[in-house]
Short mmCIF file of C-alpha atoms in Angstrom, two decimals:
data_model
loop_
_atom_site.label_atom_id
_atom_site.label_comp_id
_atom_site.label_asym_id
_atom_site.label_seq_id
_atom_site.Cartn_x
_atom_site.Cartn_y
_atom_site.Cartn_z
CA MET A 151 -88.86 -9.29 -3.19
CA LYS A 152 -92.04 -10.93 -2.08
CA ARG A 153 -95.10 -8.96 -2.77
CA TYR A 154 -96.27 -8.48 0.81
CA ARG A 155 -92.80 -7.20 1.90
CA LEU A 156 -93.04 -4.77 -1.01
CA ALA A 157 -96.39 -3.53 0.36
CA LEU A 158 -95.05 -3.36 3.85
CA LEU A 159 -92.10 -1.23 2.64
CA ALA A 160 -94.61 1.28 1.27
CA LEU A 161 -96.06 1.83 4.73
CA LEU A 162 -92.57 2.68 6.30
CA PRO A 163 -92.33 6.36 6.96
CA ALA A 164 -89.89 7.96 4.52
CA ALA A 165 -87.43 9.35 6.97
CA ALA A 166 -86.72 6.09 8.91
CA SER A 167 -85.72 3.74 6.16
CA ALA A 168 -83.44 3.93 3.23
CA GLN A 169 -85.44 4.81 0.23
CA PRO A 170 -83.89 3.23 -2.81
CA GLY A 171 -83.68 6.76 -4.29
CA VAL A 172 -81.48 8.05 -1.65
CA THR A 173 -79.16 5.10 -1.72
CA THR A 174 -78.89 5.25 -5.58
CA ALA A 175 -78.02 9.22 -5.32
CA LEU A 176 -75.52 8.38 -2.64
CA LEU A 177 -73.62 5.81 -4.69
CA ASP A 178 -73.92 8.04 -7.76
CA SER A 179 -72.26 10.90 -6.01
CA TYR A 180 -69.45 8.60 -4.92
CA LEU A 181 -69.08 7.21 -8.44
CA SER A 182 -68.80 10.74 -9.95
CA ALA A 183 -65.99 11.63 -7.35
CA ALA A 184 -64.46 8.20 -7.83
CA ARG A 185 -64.23 8.66 -11.64
CA ALA A 186 -62.71 12.05 -11.22
CA GLU A 187 -59.74 10.36 -9.51
CA THR A 188 -59.83 7.28 -11.59
CA PRO A 189 -60.97 8.10 -15.10
CA GLY A 190 -62.46 5.11 -16.86
CA LEU A 191 -63.76 3.47 -13.63
CA LYS A 192 -66.64 1.39 -14.69
CA ALA A 193 -68.45 0.47 -11.59
CA PHE A 194 -67.91 -0.29 -7.89
CA SER A 195 -66.80 -3.65 -6.77
CA PRO A 196 -68.66 -5.41 -3.74
CA GLN A 197 -65.74 -7.73 -3.68
CA ARG A 198 -63.24 -4.94 -3.07
CA GLY A 199 -65.81 -3.34 -0.51
CA GLN A 200 -65.82 -6.64 1.56
CA GLU A 201 -61.98 -6.91 1.42
CA LEU A 202 -61.68 -3.38 2.61
CA PHE A 203 -64.06 -3.99 5.51
CA LEU A 204 -62.26 -7.12 6.67
CA ALA A 205 -58.78 -5.86 6.19
CA ARG A 206 -56.82 -5.62 9.38
CA HIS A 207 -54.64 -2.54 10.09
CA GLY A 208 -52.55 -3.30 13.05
CA GLU A 209 -54.98 -4.47 15.68
CA MET A 210 -58.01 -2.85 14.06
CA SER A 211 -60.37 -3.58 11.21
CA CYS A 212 -63.90 -2.35 10.51
CA ALA A 213 -65.02 -5.76 11.74
CA SER A 214 -63.50 -5.09 15.11
CA CYS A 215 -66.57 -3.15 16.04
CA HIS A 216 -69.12 -4.19 13.41
CA THR A 217 -68.23 -7.97 13.40
CA ASP A 218 -67.46 -9.52 9.97
CA ASN A 219 -71.13 -9.82 9.26
CA PRO A 220 -72.87 -6.46 8.60
CA LYS A 221 -76.19 -8.14 9.46
CA ALA A 222 -75.09 -8.68 12.98
CA THR A 223 -75.19 -6.38 15.92
CA GLY A 224 -71.77 -5.06 16.72
CA LYS A 225 -70.03 -3.83 19.84
CA HIS A 226 -67.51 -1.05 20.33
CA VAL A 227 -64.19 -2.55 20.82
CA LYS A 228 -63.34 -0.35 23.83
CA THR A 229 -66.65 0.59 25.55
CA ALA A 230 -68.68 -2.39 24.55
CA LYS A 231 -71.58 -0.10 23.40
CA VAL A 232 -74.04 -1.99 21.27
CA ILE A 233 -73.92 -0.97 17.48
CA GLU A 234 -76.81 -1.63 15.41
CA PRO A 235 -76.32 -3.69 12.16
CA LEU A 236 -74.89 -1.90 9.21
CA ALA A 237 -76.63 -3.72 6.35
CA PRO A 238 -79.90 -2.10 5.26
CA ALA A 239 -81.19 -5.42 4.95
CA ALA A 240 -81.05 -5.87 8.69
CA ASN A 241 -81.41 -2.17 9.67
CA PRO A 242 -83.66 -0.16 7.43
CA GLU A 243 -82.39 3.18 8.81
CA ARG A 244 -78.94 2.69 7.35
CA LEU A 245 -78.04 4.87 4.42
CA SER A 246 -81.10 6.99 4.90
CA ASP A 247 -79.14 10.11 5.78
CA PRO A 248 -76.21 10.95 3.49
CA ALA A 249 -74.65 13.36 6.07
CA LYS A 250 -74.72 10.59 8.68
CA VAL A 251 -72.99 8.21 6.24
CA GLU A 252 -70.24 10.82 5.54
CA LYS A 253 -69.82 11.63 9.19
CA TRP A 254 -69.23 7.93 10.02
CA PHE A 255 -66.94 7.41 7.00
CA LYS A 256 -64.85 10.31 8.32
CA ARG A 257 -64.54 9.03 11.77
CA ASN A 258 -64.09 5.36 11.27
CA CYS A 259 -61.76 5.49 8.37
CA ASN A 260 -59.54 7.60 10.39
CA ASP A 261 -59.74 5.32 13.34
CA VAL A 262 -59.01 2.10 11.09
CA LEU A 263 -56.91 3.32 8.26
CA GLN A 264 -55.50 6.50 9.85
CA ARG A 265 -56.59 8.40 6.87
CA ALA A 266 -59.82 9.28 4.89
CA CYS A 267 -61.37 6.62 2.68
CA THR A 268 -61.35 7.58 -1.07
CA PRO A 269 -64.68 7.93 -2.78
CA ARG A 270 -63.84 4.61 -4.50
CA GLU A 271 -63.46 2.82 -1.34
CA LYS A 272 -66.61 4.27 0.08
CA GLY A 273 -68.56 3.22 -3.01
CA ASP A 274 -67.08 -0.32 -3.08
CA PHE A 275 -68.02 -0.78 0.59
CA LEU A 276 -71.49 0.62 0.06
CA ALA A 277 -72.02 -1.53 -2.99
CA TRP A 278 -71.15 -4.56 -0.98
CA LEU A 279 -73.33 -3.51 1.84
CA VAL A 280 -76.43 -3.04 -0.23
CA SER A 281 -75.85 -6.40 -2.06
CA ILE A 282 -76.29 -8.20 1.25
CA ARG A 283 -79.58 -9.89 1.56
CA MET B 21 -108.37 2.28 57.14
CA TYR B 22 -107.52 5.81 55.80
CA LEU B 23 -104.09 5.41 57.67
CA LEU B 24 -103.06 2.81 55.03
CA PRO B 25 -102.19 5.09 52.14
CA PHE B 26 -100.20 7.30 54.62
CA LEU B 27 -98.44 4.23 55.80
CA ALA B 28 -97.62 3.26 52.32
CA LEU B 29 -96.26 6.57 51.40
CA PHE B 30 -94.21 6.60 54.57
CA LEU B 31 -92.66 3.19 53.72
CA ALA B 32 -92.12 4.09 50.07
CA GLY B 33 -90.59 7.42 51.25
CA GLY B 34 -87.08 5.89 51.49
CA SER B 35 -86.85 4.84 47.80
CA LEU B 36 -88.86 7.97 46.70
CA ALA B 37 -86.16 10.06 48.28
CA ASP B 38 -83.61 8.22 46.14
CA GLU B 39 -85.47 8.91 42.93
CA ARG B 40 -86.01 12.62 43.88
CA ARG B 41 -82.32 13.15 44.46
CA HIS B 42 -81.40 11.99 41.06
CA LEU B 43 -84.47 12.06 38.80
CA PRO B 44 -83.28 10.34 35.64
CA ILE B 45 -83.61 12.76 32.89
CA PRO B 46 -83.09 11.07 29.55
CA PRO B 47 -80.38 12.79 27.41
CA ALA B 48 -81.30 15.20 24.88
CA LYS B 49 -81.76 13.87 21.30
CA GLU B 50 -78.82 15.86 19.83
CA TYR B 51 -76.60 14.74 22.69
CA GLN B 52 -77.63 11.09 22.21
CA GLN B 53 -77.07 11.19 18.47
CA GLU B 54 -73.66 12.84 18.54
CA CYS B 55 -72.28 11.61 21.81
CA GLY B 56 -74.11 8.33 22.48
CA ALA B 57 -72.99 6.19 19.58
CA CYS B 58 -69.57 4.95 20.80
CA HIS B 59 -70.45 5.06 24.39
CA ILE B 60 -73.77 5.71 26.34
CA PRO B 61 -74.39 9.63 26.53
CA TYR B 62 -72.65 10.09 29.86
CA PRO B 63 -75.03 12.24 32.01
CA ALA B 64 -74.07 15.93 32.22
CA ARG B 65 -74.50 15.89 35.99
CA MET B 66 -71.63 13.46 36.47
CA LEU B 67 -68.86 16.04 35.66
CA PRO B 68 -68.31 19.76 36.57
CA PRO B 69 -68.67 22.39 33.81
CA GLU B 70 -64.89 22.76 33.22
CA SER B 71 -64.61 19.18 32.54
CA TRP B 72 -67.26 19.38 29.89
CA ARG B 73 -65.69 22.58 28.44
CA LYS B 74 -62.28 21.02 28.03
CA LEU B 75 -63.70 17.60 26.59
CA MET B 76 -65.59 19.62 24.01
CA ARG B 77 -62.68 21.85 23.12
CA GLU B 78 -60.51 18.76 22.54
CA LEU B 79 -62.72 16.46 20.58
CA ASP B 80 -60.12 15.85 18.04
CA GLN B 81 -58.09 14.09 20.90
CA HIS B 82 -61.04 12.24 22.47
CA PHE B 83 -59.59 9.33 24.14
CA ALA B 84 -57.55 8.06 21.24
CA THR B 85 -60.03 9.04 18.52
CA ASP B 86 -61.04 12.15 16.59
CA ALA B 87 -64.70 12.84 17.56
CA THR B 88 -65.03 16.35 16.24
CA ILE B 89 -68.48 17.48 15.18
CA SER B 90 -69.64 20.75 13.52
CA ALA B 91 -68.99 23.98 15.09
CA ARG B 92 -72.71 24.46 15.62
CA GLU B 93 -73.14 21.08 17.23
CA THR B 94 -70.00 21.70 19.49
CA ARG B 95 -71.49 24.95 20.79
CA GLU B 96 -74.96 23.67 21.36
CA ILE B 97 -73.79 20.47 23.16
CA THR B 98 -71.27 22.32 25.26
CA ASP B 99 -74.05 24.74 26.42
CA TYR B 100 -76.35 21.80 27.19
CA LEU B 101 -73.73 20.01 29.24
CA VAL B 102 -72.38 23.04 31.03
CA LYS B 103 -75.89 23.99 32.01
CA ARG B 104 -76.69 20.54 33.62
CA ALA B 105 -73.23 19.91 34.89
CA ALA B 106 -72.28 19.02 38.57
CA ASP B 107 -71.76 21.81 41.01
CA PRO B 108 -68.20 22.78 40.65
CA ARG B 109 -67.98 23.46 44.34
CA LYS B 110 -68.39 19.76 44.99
CA HIS B 111 -65.55 18.92 42.62
CA GLY B 112 -62.05 19.91 43.49
CA ALA B 113 -60.43 19.17 40.23
CA ALA B 114 -62.08 18.87 36.75
CA PRO B 115 -61.22 15.32 35.61
CA LEU B 116 -61.93 14.24 32.12
CA ARG B 117 -63.09 10.76 33.09
CA ILE B 118 -66.22 10.29 35.33
CA THR B 119 -64.49 7.34 36.74
CA GLU B 120 -61.99 9.57 38.43
CA THR B 121 -64.43 11.68 40.38
CA ALA B 122 -64.74 11.26 44.07
CA ARG B 123 -68.43 10.36 43.79
CA PHE B 124 -67.82 7.64 41.32
CA ARG B 125 -65.00 6.12 43.09
CA HIS B 126 -67.04 6.14 46.37
CA GLU B 127 -70.03 4.51 44.62
CA HIS B 128 -67.84 1.77 43.08
CA ASP B 129 -65.28 1.19 45.88
CA GLU B 130 -66.70 -2.21 46.62
CA ILE B 131 -66.23 -3.60 43.06
CA GLY B 132 -63.02 -5.48 42.79
CA ARG B 133 -60.68 -5.35 39.74
CA SER B 134 -61.40 -8.99 38.89
CA VAL B 135 -65.13 -8.08 38.59
CA ILE B 136 -64.51 -5.17 36.29
CA GLN B 137 -62.25 -7.42 34.04
CA ARG B 138 -65.03 -9.98 33.38
CA PRO B 139 -65.67 -10.11 29.67
CA ALA B 140 -69.14 -8.90 30.05
CA ILE B 141 -68.02 -5.70 31.77
CA LYS B 142 -64.42 -4.96 30.68
CA SER B 143 -64.28 -1.40 31.77
CA LEU B 144 -65.83 0.99 34.25
CA ALA B 145 -66.71 3.22 31.29
CA ASN B 146 -69.17 0.42 30.38
CA CYS B 147 -71.99 1.68 32.64
CA GLN B 148 -74.67 -0.26 30.80
CA ALA B 149 -73.08 -3.55 31.77
CA CYS B 150 -74.43 -3.44 35.32
CA HIS B 151 -76.85 -0.52 34.95
CA PRO B 152 -79.42 -1.69 32.39
CA ARG B 153 -81.01 1.90 31.98
CA ALA B 154 -77.76 3.82 31.88
CA GLU B 155 -78.40 5.19 28.38
CA GLN B 156 -81.46 6.87 29.77
CA ALA B 157 -79.30 8.29 32.62
CA ASN B 158 -81.01 5.94 35.05
CA PHE B 159 -78.73 4.39 37.64
CA ASP B 160 -81.42 3.26 40.03
CA GLU B 161 -79.50 1.04 42.53
CA HIS B 162 -82.41 -1.42 42.76
CA GLU B 163 -81.81 -2.22 38.98
CA ILE B 164 -78.17 -3.07 39.21
CA ARG B 165 -77.31 -6.51 37.95
CA ILE B 166 -73.57 -7.40 37.92
CA PRO B 167 -72.95 -9.99 35.20
CA ARG B 168 -70.96 -13.05 35.93
#
């Protein structure tokens, strides 16, 4: 990261942007839970995370509302309400509130997959999301 | 000369009256956060209390999605909506859709189906397509722009 951007990052109020510590803690907690279900799991896979995001289930995929590019602004498929970008690289507020992350996993996995996402799926997806520059 | 301000007020009185009747009150932060992500936070004054109570009781079947929130948030938001709801005496039934209220139908009765079906609009639930400040509960008729 360029030095001036690093300096700017230091000025951002802690609550508004994803602090690296919060994101790491979030991923760690999903990794612990994922390993409990899949012993021997080494690491999350951004590749699998992207595939999960793009996979169609009937008419719906995550991309239906969020577009296939997490840096882009999305639009709710029914109401056309604007949805801010998912990638922290485009929207520094993302992943700053673990409760909010969990809430939206619960709602949207239910909408798209008709079930909860497993900790592994959540971790894979987040690993992909944070890898996007 | 000193008549001018009075004249200005008199002429402005028409639009001021509109504003006074429906002073746009931006939605409360919690309502915006919990109920304004998938659609605009629909103003409480647009439905009678019983509509809001029913909607909030059945969040798990919220127009084909499960929109449940915590028990505390459900209680607080229900209270918030019911307190600011429309006068139930002016609403015969308690519809779950604002678009089914007499007031809404009256206000939109000149909008043809082909207009609503335009890609930029898609649905009458998409208030912000024509009302740029709908998210702040402002439906000032002078600001309406119907996209092509």
